[in-house]
Amino acid sequence: EVQLVESGGGLVQPGGSLRLSCAASGFPVSSNYMGWVRQAPGKGLEWVSVIYSGGRTYYAASVKGRFTISRDNSKSTLYLQMSSLRLEDTAVYYCAREGSGSSWAGMYYFDYWGQGTLVTVSS
Amino acid sequence: QSVLTQPPSASGTPGQRVTISCSGSSSNIGSNTVNWYQQLPGTAPKLLIHSNNQRPSGVPERFSGSKFGTSGSLAISGLQSEDEADYYCATWDDSRNGPVFGGGTKLTVL
């Protein structure tokens, strides 16, 4: 059974750093495109970052240069290192797995999501 | 401001059919497939429709999707009270090299 479990959220001051983890089970994290999606309180979903099975990474403009996505295949865990945090980064952060298995990104969709971890940036 | 445009709200009575629209552009919906997610209050999003009109295992046939040009649409027939949730459309955006989402539509079952 596929499961994604996030951890690492919490309260951090503006300008601070935090590392989120997403423990995956039921599939090898290295074989799938994986992503982070966030949801600010009362708002919609916003893509944050993705990592391809081959290791390529991409970031939303709002976090580029501040966030780093990575994975540890041996631990089957996805990470999101967040630095220079801003008030507007406050959100529930979800990790998600791509489900199509397609070589064409235009077909990508997230078939499994974690339960989310709350990051609050406040002084 | 979300890249894809959805109506903020929709409503219907039990048994009715409702549709939710999703408007994009040539760099996203126009050249890629549309997906829909359902988010019940306090829970993570759940995949509802992928590849424009494909239902994952376990999703009732009442839910259907379509795409035409740079727009997508989600239809829910035989509306039930448990369908009350937020619905998000999503697709790949070629100019952003990543997925984009609609702002979400809150469905109320009257």
PDB file of C-alpha atoms in Angstrom:
ATOM      1  CA  GLU A   1       0.000   0.000   0.000  1.00  0.00           C
ATOM      2  CA  VAL A   2       1.338   3.417  -0.952  1.00  0.00           C
ATOM      3  CA  GLN A   3       1.721   5.811   1.959  1.00  0.00           C
ATOM      4  CA  LEU A   4       3.248   9.258   2.317  1.00  0.00           C
ATOM      5  CA  VAL A   5       3.835  10.710   5.777  1.00  0.00           C
ATOM      6  CA  GLU A   6       5.105  14.260   6.197  1.00  0.00           C
ATOM      7  CA  SER A   7       6.850  15.638   9.255  1.00  0.00           C
ATOM      8  CA  GLY A   8       8.995  18.573  10.293  1.00  0.00           C
ATOM      9  CA  GLY A   9       6.472  21.386  10.309  1.00  0.00           C
ATOM     10  CA  GLY A  10       6.222  23.898  13.112  1.00  0.00           C
ATOM     11  CA  LEU A  11       6.540  27.516  14.145  1.00  0.00           C
ATOM     12  CA  VAL A  12       9.501  29.469  12.804  1.00  0.00           C
ATOM     13  CA  GLN A  13      10.422  33.133  12.783  1.00  0.00           C
ATOM     14  CA  PRO A  14      10.686  35.128   9.559  1.00  0.00           C
ATOM     15  CA  GLY A  15      14.088  34.576   8.006  1.00  0.00           C
ATOM     16  CA  GLY A  16      14.423  31.190   9.663  1.00  0.00           C
ATOM     17  CA  SER A  17      14.843  27.712   8.234  1.00  0.00           C
ATOM     18  CA  LEU A  18      13.000  24.421   8.433  1.00  0.00           C
ATOM     19  CA  ARG A  19      13.350  21.021   6.810  1.00  0.00           C
ATOM     20  CA  LEU A  20      10.296  18.985   5.918  1.00  0.00           C
ATOM     21  CA  SER A  21      10.434  15.230   5.417  1.00  0.00           C
ATOM     22  CA  CYS A  22       8.093  12.905   3.569  1.00  0.00           C
ATOM     23  CA  ALA A  23       8.523   9.215   4.335  1.00  0.00           C
ATOM     24  CA  ALA A  24       7.299   7.051   1.470  1.00  0.00           C
ATOM     25  CA  SER A  25       6.312   3.399   1.638  1.00  0.00           C
ATOM     26  CA  GLY A  26       4.857   0.939  -0.840  1.00  0.00           C
ATOM     27  CA  PHE A  27       6.986   2.128  -3.752  1.00  0.00           C
ATOM     28  CA  PRO A  28      10.583   3.225  -4.385  1.00  0.00           C
ATOM     29  CA  VAL A  29      10.751   7.000  -4.029  1.00  0.00           C
ATOM     30  CA  SER A  30      13.485   7.074  -6.668  1.00  0.00           C
ATOM     31  CA  SER A  31      11.238   5.713  -9.380  1.00  0.00           C
ATOM     32  CA  ASN A  32       8.623   8.431  -9.368  1.00  0.00           C
ATOM     33  CA  TYR A  33       8.397  12.120  -9.969  1.00  0.00           C
ATOM     34  CA  MET A  34       7.565  13.582  -6.549  1.00  0.00           C
ATOM     35  CA  GLY A  35       6.413  17.010  -5.534  1.00  0.00           C
ATOM     36  CA  TRP A  36       5.538  19.414  -2.752  1.00  0.00           C
ATOM     37  CA  VAL A  37       2.281  21.348  -2.872  1.00  0.00           C
ATOM     38  CA  ARG A  38       1.215  23.863  -0.240  1.00  0.00           C
ATOM     39  CA  GLN A  39      -2.053  25.386   0.911  1.00  0.00           C
ATOM     40  CA  ALA A  40      -2.143  28.628   2.849  1.00  0.00           C
ATOM     41  CA  PRO A  41      -4.916  28.908   5.462  1.00  0.00           C
ATOM     42  CA  GLY A  42      -8.256  29.246   3.701  1.00  0.00           C
ATOM     43  CA  LYS A  43      -6.600  29.349   0.290  1.00  0.00           C
ATOM     44  CA  GLY A  44      -6.137  27.069  -2.701  1.00  0.00           C
ATOM     45  CA  LEU A  45      -3.394  24.665  -3.710  1.00  0.00           C
ATOM     46  CA  GLU A  46      -0.043  25.973  -4.894  1.00  0.00           C
ATOM     47  CA  TRP A  47       2.744  23.946  -6.439  1.00  0.00           C
ATOM     48  CA  VAL A  48       6.084  24.447  -4.652  1.00  0.00           C
ATOM     49  CA  SER A  49       8.679  22.091  -6.109  1.00  0.00           C
ATOM     50  CA  VAL A  50       9.174  18.835  -7.983  1.00  0.00           C
ATOM     51  CA  ILE A  51      11.964  16.316  -8.416  1.00  0.00           C
ATOM     52  CA  TYR A  52      12.099  13.903 -11.334  1.00  0.00           C
ATOM     53  CA  SER A  53      13.162  10.292 -10.996  1.00  0.00           C
ATOM     54  CA  GLY A  54      16.381  11.236 -12.766  1.00  0.00           C
ATOM     55  CA  GLY A  55      17.077  13.982 -10.253  1.00  0.00           C
ATOM     56  CA  ARG A  56      16.077  17.131 -12.130  1.00  0.00           C
ATOM     57  CA  THR A  57      14.429  19.704  -9.905  1.00  0.00           C
ATOM     58  CA  TYR A  58      12.098  22.631 -10.551  1.00  0.00           C
ATOM     59  CA  TYR A  59      10.687  25.322  -8.299  1.00  0.00           C
ATOM     60  CA  ALA A  60       7.828  27.786  -8.290  1.00  0.00           C
ATOM     61  CA  ALA A  61       9.013  31.346  -8.764  1.00  0.00           C
ATOM     62  CA  SER A  62       7.830  32.248  -5.256  1.00  0.00           C
ATOM     63  CA  VAL A  63      10.309  29.868  -3.592  1.00  0.00           C
ATOM     64  CA  LYS A  64      13.157  29.616  -6.093  1.00  0.00           C
ATOM     65  CA  GLY A  65      16.499  30.306  -4.476  1.00  0.00           C
ATOM     66  CA  ARG A  66      15.092  29.756  -0.975  1.00  0.00           C
ATOM     67  CA  PHE A  67      13.798  26.165  -1.031  1.00  0.00           C
ATOM     68  CA  THR A  68      15.629  22.986  -2.028  1.00  0.00           C
ATOM     69  CA  ILE A  69      13.982  19.664  -2.815  1.00  0.00           C
ATOM     70  CA  SER A  70      15.941  16.446  -2.445  1.00  0.00           C
ATOM     71  CA  ARG A  71      15.471  12.782  -1.686  1.00  0.00           C
ATOM     72  CA  ASP A  72      17.308   9.963   0.060  1.00  0.00           C
ATOM     73  CA  ASN A  73      16.609   6.779  -1.867  1.00  0.00           C
ATOM     74  CA  SER A  74      18.055   4.573   0.868  1.00  0.00           C
ATOM     75  CA  LYS A  75      15.594   6.031   3.369  1.00  0.00           C
ATOM     76  CA  SER A  76      12.784   6.345   0.821  1.00  0.00           C
ATOM     77  CA  THR A  77      12.300   9.906   1.966  1.00  0.00           C
ATOM     78  CA  LEU A  78      11.650  13.176   0.190  1.00  0.00           C
ATOM     79  CA  TYR A  79      12.815  16.457   1.719  1.00  0.00           C
ATOM     80  CA  LEU A  80      12.107  20.140   1.392  1.00  0.00           C
ATOM     81  CA  GLN A  81      14.737  22.416   2.890  1.00  0.00           C
ATOM     82  CA  MET A  82      13.229  25.838   3.414  1.00  0.00           C
ATOM     83  CA  SER A  83      15.283  28.915   4.257  1.00  0.00           C
ATOM     84  CA  SER A  84      14.742  32.675   4.397  1.00  0.00           C
ATOM     85  CA  LEU A  85      11.165  31.920   5.341  1.00  0.00           C
ATOM     86  CA  ARG A  86       8.561  34.635   4.915  1.00  0.00           C
ATOM     87  CA  LEU A  87       5.166  35.223   6.472  1.00  0.00           C
ATOM     88  CA  GLU A  88       3.552  34.211   3.172  1.00  0.00           C
ATOM     89  CA  ASP A  89       5.163  30.752   3.358  1.00  0.00           C
ATOM     90  CA  THR A  90       2.728  29.865   6.145  1.00  0.00           C
ATOM     91  CA  ALA A  91       0.777  26.883   4.860  1.00  0.00           C
ATOM     92  CA  VAL A  92       0.096  23.186   5.091  1.00  0.00           C
ATOM     93  CA  TYR A  93       2.720  21.448   2.990  1.00  0.00           C
ATOM     94  CA  TYR A  94       1.774  18.224   1.216  1.00  0.00           C
ATOM     95  CA  CYS A  95       4.069  15.805  -0.537  1.00  0.00           C
ATOM     96  CA  ALA A  96       2.588  13.937  -3.461  1.00  0.00           C
ATOM     97  CA  ARG A  97       3.501  11.174  -5.897  1.00  0.00           C
ATOM     98  CA  GLU A  98       3.099  11.350  -9.659  1.00  0.00           C
ATOM     99  CA  GLY A  99       0.845   8.564 -10.867  1.00  0.00           C
ATOM    100  CA  SER A 100       0.852   8.382 -14.642  1.00  0.00           C
ATOM    101  CA  GLY A 101       4.336   6.980 -15.096  1.00  0.00           C
ATOM    102  CA  SER A 102       4.345   8.765 -18.418  1.00  0.00           C
ATOM    103  CA  SER A 103       7.464  10.118 -20.076  1.00  0.00           C
ATOM    104  CA  TRP A 104       5.400  13.149 -21.095  1.00  0.00           C
ATOM    105  CA  ALA A 105       5.005  15.717 -18.301  1.00  0.00           C
ATOM    106  CA  GLY A 106       1.789  16.949 -19.872  1.00  0.00           C
ATOM    107  CA  MET A 107       0.079  13.831 -18.571  1.00  0.00           C
ATOM    108  CA  TYR A 108       1.368  14.103 -14.998  1.00  0.00           C
ATOM    109  CA  TYR A 109      -0.992  13.980 -12.056  1.00  0.00           C
ATOM    110  CA  PHE A 110      -0.606  13.307  -8.333  1.00  0.00           C
ATOM    111  CA  ASP A 111      -2.276  10.058  -7.333  1.00  0.00           C
ATOM    112  CA  TYR A 112      -1.176   9.859  -3.693  1.00  0.00           C
ATOM    113  CA  TRP A 113      -0.886  12.673  -1.177  1.00  0.00           C
ATOM    114  CA  GLY A 114       0.379  12.789   2.366  1.00  0.00           C
ATOM    115  CA  GLN A 115      -1.710  14.158   5.232  1.00  0.00           C
ATOM    116  CA  GLY A 116       0.247  17.416   5.263  1.00  0.00           C
ATOM    117  CA  THR A 117       2.404  19.244   7.800  1.00  0.00           C
ATOM    118  CA  LEU A 118       1.726  22.792   8.967  1.00  0.00           C
ATOM    119  CA  VAL A 119       4.425  25.433   8.694  1.00  0.00           C
ATOM    120  CA  THR A 120       3.742  28.694  10.507  1.00  0.00           C
ATOM    121  CA  VAL A 121       6.056  31.641   9.925  1.00  0.00           C
ATOM    122  CA  SER A 122       5.479  34.248  12.595  1.00  0.00           C
ATOM    123  CA  SER A 123       7.382  36.510  14.946  1.00  0.00           C
TER     124      SER A 123
ATOM    125  CA  GLN B   1      -4.085  34.798  -8.392  1.00  0.00           C
ATOM    126  CA  SER B   2      -4.255  31.221  -9.678  1.00  0.00           C
ATOM    127  CA  VAL B   3      -3.062  30.306 -13.157  1.00  0.00           C
ATOM    128  CA  LEU B   4      -6.266  28.366 -13.897  1.00  0.00           C
ATOM    129  CA  THR B   5      -9.638  30.042 -13.391  1.00  0.00           C
ATOM    130  CA  GLN B   6     -12.511  28.332 -11.607  1.00  0.00           C
ATOM    131  CA  PRO B   7     -15.767  29.744 -10.216  1.00  0.00           C
ATOM    132  CA  PRO B   8     -15.336  30.208  -6.449  1.00  0.00           C
ATOM    133  CA  SER B   9     -18.590  28.461  -5.644  1.00  0.00           C
ATOM    134  CA  ALA B  10     -21.225  26.120  -7.012  1.00  0.00           C
ATOM    135  CA  SER B  11     -24.332  24.566  -5.530  1.00  0.00           C
ATOM    136  CA  GLY B  12     -27.069  22.076  -6.200  1.00  0.00           C
ATOM    137  CA  THR B  13     -29.734  19.999  -4.546  1.00  0.00           C
ATOM    138  CA  PRO B  14     -29.487  16.243  -3.997  1.00  0.00           C
ATOM    139  CA  GLY B  15     -29.944  14.352  -7.243  1.00  0.00           C
ATOM    140  CA  GLN B  16     -29.101  17.321  -9.452  1.00  0.00           C
ATOM    141  CA  ARG B  17     -26.268  17.581 -11.944  1.00  0.00           C
ATOM    142  CA  VAL B  18     -23.675  20.300 -11.471  1.00  0.00           C
ATOM    143  CA  THR B  19     -20.701  21.306 -13.560  1.00  0.00           C
ATOM    144  CA  ILE B  20     -17.539  23.157 -12.613  1.00  0.00           C
ATOM    145  CA  SER B  21     -15.468  24.902 -15.255  1.00  0.00           C
ATOM    146  CA  CYS B  22     -11.726  25.448 -15.426  1.00  0.00           C
ATOM    147  CA  SER B  23     -10.187  27.930 -17.831  1.00  0.00           C
ATOM    148  CA  GLY B  24      -6.536  28.061 -18.820  1.00  0.00           C
ATOM    149  CA  SER B  25      -4.334  28.934 -21.755  1.00  0.00           C
ATOM    150  CA  SER B  26      -2.378  27.392 -24.599  1.00  0.00           C
ATOM    151  CA  SER B  27       0.665  26.778 -22.376  1.00  0.00           C
ATOM    152  CA  ASN B  28      -1.263  24.667 -19.899  1.00  0.00           C
ATOM    153  CA  ILE B  29      -4.703  23.174 -20.590  1.00  0.00           C
ATOM    154  CA  GLY B  30      -4.388  23.849 -24.314  1.00  0.00           C
ATOM    155  CA  SER B  31      -1.479  21.447 -24.656  1.00  0.00           C
ATOM    156  CA  ASN B  32      -1.778  19.097 -21.685  1.00  0.00           C
ATOM    157  CA  THR B  33      -4.314  16.918 -19.891  1.00  0.00           C
ATOM    158  CA  VAL B  34      -6.606  18.125 -17.118  1.00  0.00           C
ATOM    159  CA  ASN B  35      -6.905  16.590 -13.672  1.00  0.00           C
ATOM    160  CA  TRP B  36      -9.393  17.179 -10.875  1.00  0.00           C
ATOM    161  CA  TYR B  37      -8.953  16.828  -7.126  1.00  0.00           C
ATOM    162  CA  GLN B  38     -11.551  16.703  -4.375  1.00  0.00           C
ATOM    163  CA  GLN B  39     -10.705  18.069  -0.947  1.00  0.00           C
ATOM    164  CA  LEU B  40     -13.073  17.313   1.898  1.00  0.00           C
ATOM    165  CA  PRO B  41     -12.867  19.654   4.903  1.00  0.00           C
ATOM    166  CA  GLY B  42      -9.701  19.128   6.934  1.00  0.00           C
ATOM    167  CA  THR B  43      -8.275  16.457   4.657  1.00  0.00           C
ATOM    168  CA  ALA B  44      -5.655  16.158   1.927  1.00  0.00           C
ATOM    169  CA  PRO B  45      -6.664  16.463  -1.725  1.00  0.00           C
ATOM    170  CA  LYS B  46      -7.788  13.276  -3.415  1.00  0.00           C
ATOM    171  CA  LEU B  47      -7.420  12.497  -7.119  1.00  0.00           C
ATOM    172  CA  LEU B  48     -10.867  12.479  -8.711  1.00  0.00           C
ATOM    173  CA  ILE B  49     -10.271  12.622 -12.468  1.00  0.00           C
ATOM    174  CA  HIS B  50      -7.026  12.368 -14.433  1.00  0.00           C
ATOM    175  CA  SER B  51      -6.100  12.597 -18.098  1.00  0.00           C
ATOM    176  CA  ASN B  52      -9.183  14.730 -18.853  1.00  0.00           C
ATOM    177  CA  ASN B  53     -11.780  12.044 -18.252  1.00  0.00           C
ATOM    178  CA  GLN B  54     -10.315   9.021 -16.455  1.00  0.00           C
ATOM    179  CA  ARG B  55     -11.620   7.973 -13.067  1.00  0.00           C
ATOM    180  CA  PRO B  56      -9.225   6.238 -10.659  1.00  0.00           C
ATOM    181  CA  SER B  57     -10.416   3.024  -9.134  1.00  0.00           C
ATOM    182  CA  GLY B  58     -13.035   3.683  -6.466  1.00  0.00           C
ATOM    183  CA  VAL B  59     -14.313   6.988  -7.839  1.00  0.00           C
ATOM    184  CA  PRO B  60     -18.044   6.743  -8.599  1.00  0.00           C
ATOM    185  CA  GLU B  61     -19.246   6.998 -12.193  1.00  0.00           C
ATOM    186  CA  ARG B  62     -21.236  10.060 -11.131  1.00  0.00           C
ATOM    187  CA  PHE B  63     -18.042  12.038 -11.585  1.00  0.00           C
ATOM    188  CA  SER B  64     -16.919  12.792 -15.136  1.00  0.00           C
ATOM    189  CA  GLY B  65     -14.473  15.127 -16.797  1.00  0.00           C
ATOM    190  CA  SER B  66     -13.977  16.676 -20.183  1.00  0.00           C
ATOM    191  CA  LYS B  67     -11.683  19.075 -21.976  1.00  0.00           C
ATOM    192  CA  PHE B  68     -12.182  21.339 -24.974  1.00  0.00           C
ATOM    193  CA  GLY B  69      -9.505  23.671 -26.187  1.00  0.00           C
ATOM    194  CA  THR B  70      -8.114  25.606 -23.241  1.00  0.00           C
ATOM    195  CA  SER B  71     -10.908  24.690 -20.835  1.00  0.00           C
ATOM    196  CA  GLY B  72     -11.809  21.717 -18.728  1.00  0.00           C
ATOM    197  CA  SER B  73     -14.989  20.758 -16.978  1.00  0.00           C
ATOM    198  CA  LEU B  74     -16.027  18.506 -14.108  1.00  0.00           C
ATOM    199  CA  ALA B  75     -19.571  17.176 -13.970  1.00  0.00           C
ATOM    200  CA  ILE B  76     -21.203  15.571 -10.965  1.00  0.00           C
ATOM    201  CA  SER B  77     -24.512  13.854 -11.566  1.00  0.00           C
ATOM    202  CA  GLY B  78     -26.890  12.530  -8.936  1.00  0.00           C
ATOM    203  CA  LEU B  79     -25.480  15.000  -6.407  1.00  0.00           C
ATOM    204  CA  GLN B  80     -25.120  13.644  -2.865  1.00  0.00           C
ATOM    205  CA  SER B  81     -24.522  15.378   0.442  1.00  0.00           C
ATOM    206  CA  GLU B  82     -21.100  13.774   0.768  1.00  0.00           C
ATOM    207  CA  ASP B  83     -20.027  15.541  -2.423  1.00  0.00           C
ATOM    208  CA  GLU B  84     -19.852  18.796  -0.477  1.00  0.00           C
ATOM    209  CA  ALA B  85     -16.164  19.698  -0.788  1.00  0.00           C
ATOM    210  CA  ASP B  86     -13.653  21.901  -2.551  1.00  0.00           C
ATOM    211  CA  TYR B  87     -12.759  20.914  -6.106  1.00  0.00           C
ATOM    212  CA  TYR B  88      -9.535  21.868  -7.846  1.00  0.00           C
ATOM    213  CA  CYS B  89      -8.536  21.529 -11.464  1.00  0.00           C
ATOM    214  CA  ALA B  90      -4.882  21.107 -12.355  1.00  0.00           C
ATOM    215  CA  THR B  91      -2.636  20.570 -15.318  1.00  0.00           C
ATOM    216  CA  TRP B  92       0.971  20.892 -16.413  1.00  0.00           C
ATOM    217  CA  ASP B  93       2.248  24.297 -17.486  1.00  0.00           C
ATOM    218  CA  ASP B  94       4.923  24.234 -20.166  1.00  0.00           C
ATOM    219  CA  SER B  95       6.210  27.718 -19.354  1.00  0.00           C
ATOM    220  CA  ARG B  96       6.576  26.999 -15.622  1.00  0.00           C
ATOM    221  CA  ASN B  97       7.908  23.444 -15.936  1.00  0.00           C
ATOM    222  CA  GLY B  98       5.536  22.401 -13.210  1.00  0.00           C
ATOM    223  CA  PRO B  99       1.897  21.749 -12.353  1.00  0.00           C
ATOM    224  CA  VAL B 100      -0.606  24.581 -11.942  1.00  0.00           C
ATOM    225  CA  PHE B 101      -3.885  24.600 -10.065  1.00  0.00           C
ATOM    226  CA  GLY B 102      -7.164  26.416 -10.218  1.00  0.00           C
ATOM    227  CA  GLY B 103      -8.266  28.528  -7.274  1.00  0.00           C
ATOM    228  CA  GLY B 104     -10.789  25.912  -6.226  1.00  0.00           C
ATOM    229  CA  THR B 105     -14.579  25.705  -6.274  1.00  0.00           C
ATOM    230  CA  LYS B 106     -16.523  25.202  -3.084  1.00  0.00           C
ATOM    231  CA  LEU B 107     -19.480  22.934  -3.801  1.00  0.00           C
ATOM    232  CA  THR B 108     -22.474  23.239  -1.513  1.00  0.00           C
ATOM    233  CA  VAL B 109     -25.241  20.653  -1.498  1.00  0.00           C
ATOM    234  CA  LEU B 110     -28.395  22.497  -0.524  1.00  0.00           C
TER     235      LEU B 110
END
